[in-house]
């Protein structure tokens, strides 16, 4: 049975009892991640199975999913994107330990009490899942009034735009 993951937990303890855990946290709890979004609506859902590996290190395998609102960089309108990913983590207590890890496990650093906050456990993974280019997949999904305005501006260019003072200038010269 899946148990709810507490806000802070000891991965080694969970791994020793081979615990399956689930977690649901509001997006707003992930400060660095939500700073990249249009707003903090929604929640992050994750489930993970904890186990000890051959070298008695705690590991967690599972997946996370969320849907969040970001700003389209083409039309500046809000859009919803779905993120979902499988992860494999190995918990380590100092940076040095990370060097001998197998590639398919991403090292996660626990604190001096061998604990980690649930938010810290998932935040980097969430940030990595965000596409680098946040735009509507199809340009037709974009706010067309903005697209047209941008295109018109690009075609005419700032130098050719109508300047109301140019007429005034003429009048003054006459
Ligand atoms: Zn767009």
Short mmCIF file of C-alpha atoms and ligand atoms in Angstrom, two decimals:
data_model
loop_
_atom_site.label_atom_id
_atom_site.label_comp_id
_atom_site.label_asym_id
_atom_site.label_seq_id
_atom_site.Cartn_x
_atom_site.Cartn_y
_atom_site.Cartn_z
CA UNK A 1 0.00 0.00 0.00
CA UNK A 2 1.19 3.52 -0.76
CA UNK A 3 1.80 5.79 2.18
CA UNK A 4 1.69 9.55 2.08
CA UNK A 5 5.18 11.04 2.02
CA UNK A 6 5.69 13.48 4.93
CA UNK A 7 7.04 17.02 4.26
CA UNK A 8 10.46 15.81 5.43
CA UNK A 9 11.60 12.21 5.37
CA UNK A 10 14.56 9.89 5.86
CA UNK A 11 15.08 7.99 2.58
CA UNK A 12 17.20 5.27 4.23
CA UNK A 13 14.38 4.39 6.63
CA UNK A 14 11.88 4.21 3.79
CA UNK A 15 14.28 2.14 1.69
CA UNK A 16 14.88 -0.37 4.49
CA UNK A 17 11.14 -1.02 4.72
CA UNK A 18 10.79 -0.90 0.91
CA UNK A 19 8.09 1.67 1.21
CA UNK A 20 5.93 2.88 -1.61
CA UNK A 21 5.02 6.52 -1.11
CA UNK A 22 2.89 9.09 -2.75
CA UNK A 23 2.92 12.80 -2.57
CA UNK A 24 0.74 15.67 -3.62
CA UNK A 25 1.99 19.21 -3.11
CA UNK A 26 0.70 22.56 -4.36
CA UNK A 27 2.85 24.04 -7.13
CA UNK A 28 3.26 27.15 -4.92
CA UNK A 29 5.41 25.11 -2.49
CA UNK A 30 8.10 24.80 -5.17
CA UNK A 31 9.51 28.33 -5.03
CA UNK A 32 12.19 28.11 -7.72
CA UNK A 33 9.97 26.14 -10.06
CA UNK A 34 6.90 28.35 -9.67
CA UNK A 35 9.02 31.46 -10.35
CA UNK A 36 9.27 30.17 -13.95
CA UNK A 37 5.50 29.87 -14.37
CA UNK A 38 2.68 32.25 -15.27
CA UNK A 39 0.98 31.46 -11.95
CA UNK A 40 1.13 28.94 -9.13
CA UNK A 41 -2.11 27.08 -9.82
CA UNK A 42 -2.16 23.31 -9.69
CA UNK A 43 -0.39 20.62 -7.77
CA UNK A 44 2.41 18.15 -8.26
CA UNK A 45 1.60 14.48 -7.85
CA UNK A 46 4.35 11.91 -7.43
CA UNK A 47 4.73 8.33 -6.40
CA UNK A 48 7.96 6.59 -5.53
CA UNK A 49 9.17 3.19 -4.42
CA UNK A 50 12.11 3.23 -2.00
CA UNK A 51 14.74 0.48 -1.97
CA UNK A 52 18.31 -0.15 -0.95
CA UNK A 53 20.73 -0.78 -3.82
CA UNK A 54 23.63 -3.28 -3.87
CA UNK A 55 25.82 -0.86 -1.94
CA UNK A 56 23.10 -0.28 0.68
CA UNK A 57 22.31 3.21 -0.49
CA UNK A 58 18.70 4.37 -0.46
CA UNK A 59 17.14 4.78 -3.89
CA UNK A 60 13.77 5.98 -5.11
CA UNK A 61 12.16 5.14 -8.41
CA UNK A 62 8.91 6.64 -9.47
CA UNK A 63 7.18 9.28 -11.49
CA UNK A 64 5.84 12.76 -11.15
CA UNK A 65 3.19 14.65 -13.03
CA UNK A 66 1.62 18.06 -12.98
CA UNK A 67 -0.04 20.52 -15.25
CA UNK A 68 1.03 24.14 -14.93
CA UNK A 69 0.40 27.49 -16.57
CA UNK A 70 3.27 29.17 -18.37
CA UNK A 71 3.50 32.25 -20.57
CA UNK A 72 3.89 31.64 -24.30
CA UNK A 73 7.02 33.47 -25.40
CA UNK A 74 5.56 34.13 -28.84
CA UNK A 75 2.17 35.66 -27.99
CA UNK A 76 2.61 36.25 -24.22
CA UNK A 77 -0.65 34.48 -23.52
CA UNK A 78 -1.01 31.94 -20.75
CA UNK A 79 -1.05 28.29 -21.74
CA UNK A 80 -1.30 25.03 -19.86
CA UNK A 81 1.41 22.40 -20.24
CA UNK A 82 1.53 18.87 -18.86
CA UNK A 83 4.73 17.59 -17.33
CA UNK A 84 5.29 13.97 -16.52
CA UNK A 85 8.48 12.06 -16.00
CA UNK A 86 9.97 8.95 -14.49
CA UNK A 87 12.85 9.41 -12.09
CA UNK A 88 15.49 7.25 -10.42
CA UNK A 89 17.29 8.85 -7.51
CA UNK A 90 20.05 7.64 -5.22
CA UNK A 91 20.35 9.44 -1.89
CA UNK A 92 23.84 10.47 -0.85
CA UNK A 93 25.15 12.30 2.20
CA UNK A 94 28.05 14.17 0.60
CA UNK A 95 28.99 15.37 -2.89
CA UNK A 96 32.03 13.06 -3.09
CA UNK A 97 29.83 10.03 -2.92
CA UNK A 98 28.12 11.05 -6.14
CA UNK A 99 31.24 10.35 -8.21
CA UNK A 100 30.93 6.56 -8.26
CA UNK A 101 27.23 6.49 -9.05
CA UNK A 102 25.85 4.60 -12.01
CA UNK A 103 24.51 6.93 -14.65
CA UNK A 104 20.89 5.90 -14.50
CA UNK A 105 20.45 7.16 -10.93
CA UNK A 106 20.54 10.88 -10.28
CA UNK A 107 22.21 11.71 -6.96
CA UNK A 108 20.17 13.65 -4.40
CA UNK A 109 21.88 15.12 -1.37
CA UNK A 110 20.32 14.53 2.08
CA UNK A 111 20.94 16.88 5.01
CA UNK A 112 23.09 16.29 8.13
CA UNK A 113 20.25 14.29 9.70
CA UNK A 114 20.00 12.07 6.59
CA UNK A 115 16.68 13.67 5.77
CA UNK A 116 15.36 15.56 2.79
CA UNK A 117 12.35 17.82 2.32
CA UNK A 118 9.77 16.45 -0.10
CA UNK A 119 9.93 19.75 -2.03
CA UNK A 120 13.73 19.57 -2.48
CA UNK A 121 13.44 15.93 -3.51
CA UNK A 122 11.39 16.86 -6.61
CA UNK A 123 12.08 20.51 -7.42
CA UNK A 124 15.15 20.09 -9.67
CA UNK A 125 13.40 17.34 -11.56
CA UNK A 126 10.41 19.61 -12.18
CA UNK A 127 12.61 22.45 -13.41
CA UNK A 128 14.42 20.08 -15.79
CA UNK A 129 11.09 18.99 -17.24
CA UNK A 130 10.13 22.50 -18.33
CA UNK A 131 10.74 22.95 -22.06
CA UNK A 132 13.47 25.50 -22.85
CA UNK A 133 11.25 27.18 -25.40
CA UNK A 134 7.85 27.86 -23.92
CA UNK A 135 5.61 28.54 -26.91
CA UNK A 136 2.29 27.21 -28.17
CA UNK A 137 3.08 24.07 -30.14
CA UNK A 138 1.30 25.39 -33.22
CA UNK A 139 1.51 29.07 -34.07
CA UNK A 140 -2.26 29.03 -34.81
CA UNK A 141 -2.89 28.40 -31.12
CA UNK A 142 -1.24 31.72 -30.35
CA UNK A 143 -3.14 34.93 -29.79
CA UNK A 144 -3.45 36.02 -33.45
CA UNK A 145 -3.94 39.71 -32.69
CA UNK A 146 -0.50 39.77 -31.05
CA UNK A 147 1.08 37.79 -33.90
CA UNK A 148 -0.39 40.15 -36.51
CA UNK A 149 0.76 43.21 -34.57
CA UNK A 150 4.28 41.81 -34.22
CA UNK A 151 4.45 40.89 -37.93
CA UNK A 152 3.17 44.29 -39.05
CA UNK A 153 5.69 46.03 -36.85
CA UNK A 154 8.47 43.87 -38.26
CA UNK A 155 7.42 44.58 -41.87
CA UNK A 156 7.03 48.31 -41.63
CA UNK A 157 9.88 48.79 -39.20
CA UNK A 158 10.07 51.60 -36.69
CA UNK A 159 11.54 54.10 -39.18
CA UNK A 160 8.57 53.89 -41.54
CA UNK A 161 5.82 54.27 -38.97
CA UNK A 162 3.69 57.31 -39.32
CA UNK A 163 4.99 60.16 -37.26
CA UNK A 164 2.27 62.70 -36.48
CA UNK A 165 4.91 65.38 -35.98
CA UNK A 166 6.28 65.09 -39.52
CA UNK A 167 3.14 66.78 -40.83
CA UNK A 168 3.40 69.41 -38.19
CA UNK A 169 6.98 69.98 -39.25
CA UNK A 170 5.82 70.62 -42.84
CA UNK A 171 3.17 73.03 -41.67
CA UNK A 172 5.66 75.00 -39.64
CA UNK A 173 8.03 75.35 -42.57
CA UNK A 174 5.35 76.83 -44.81
ZN1 LIG B 1 1.40 31.60 -28.14
#
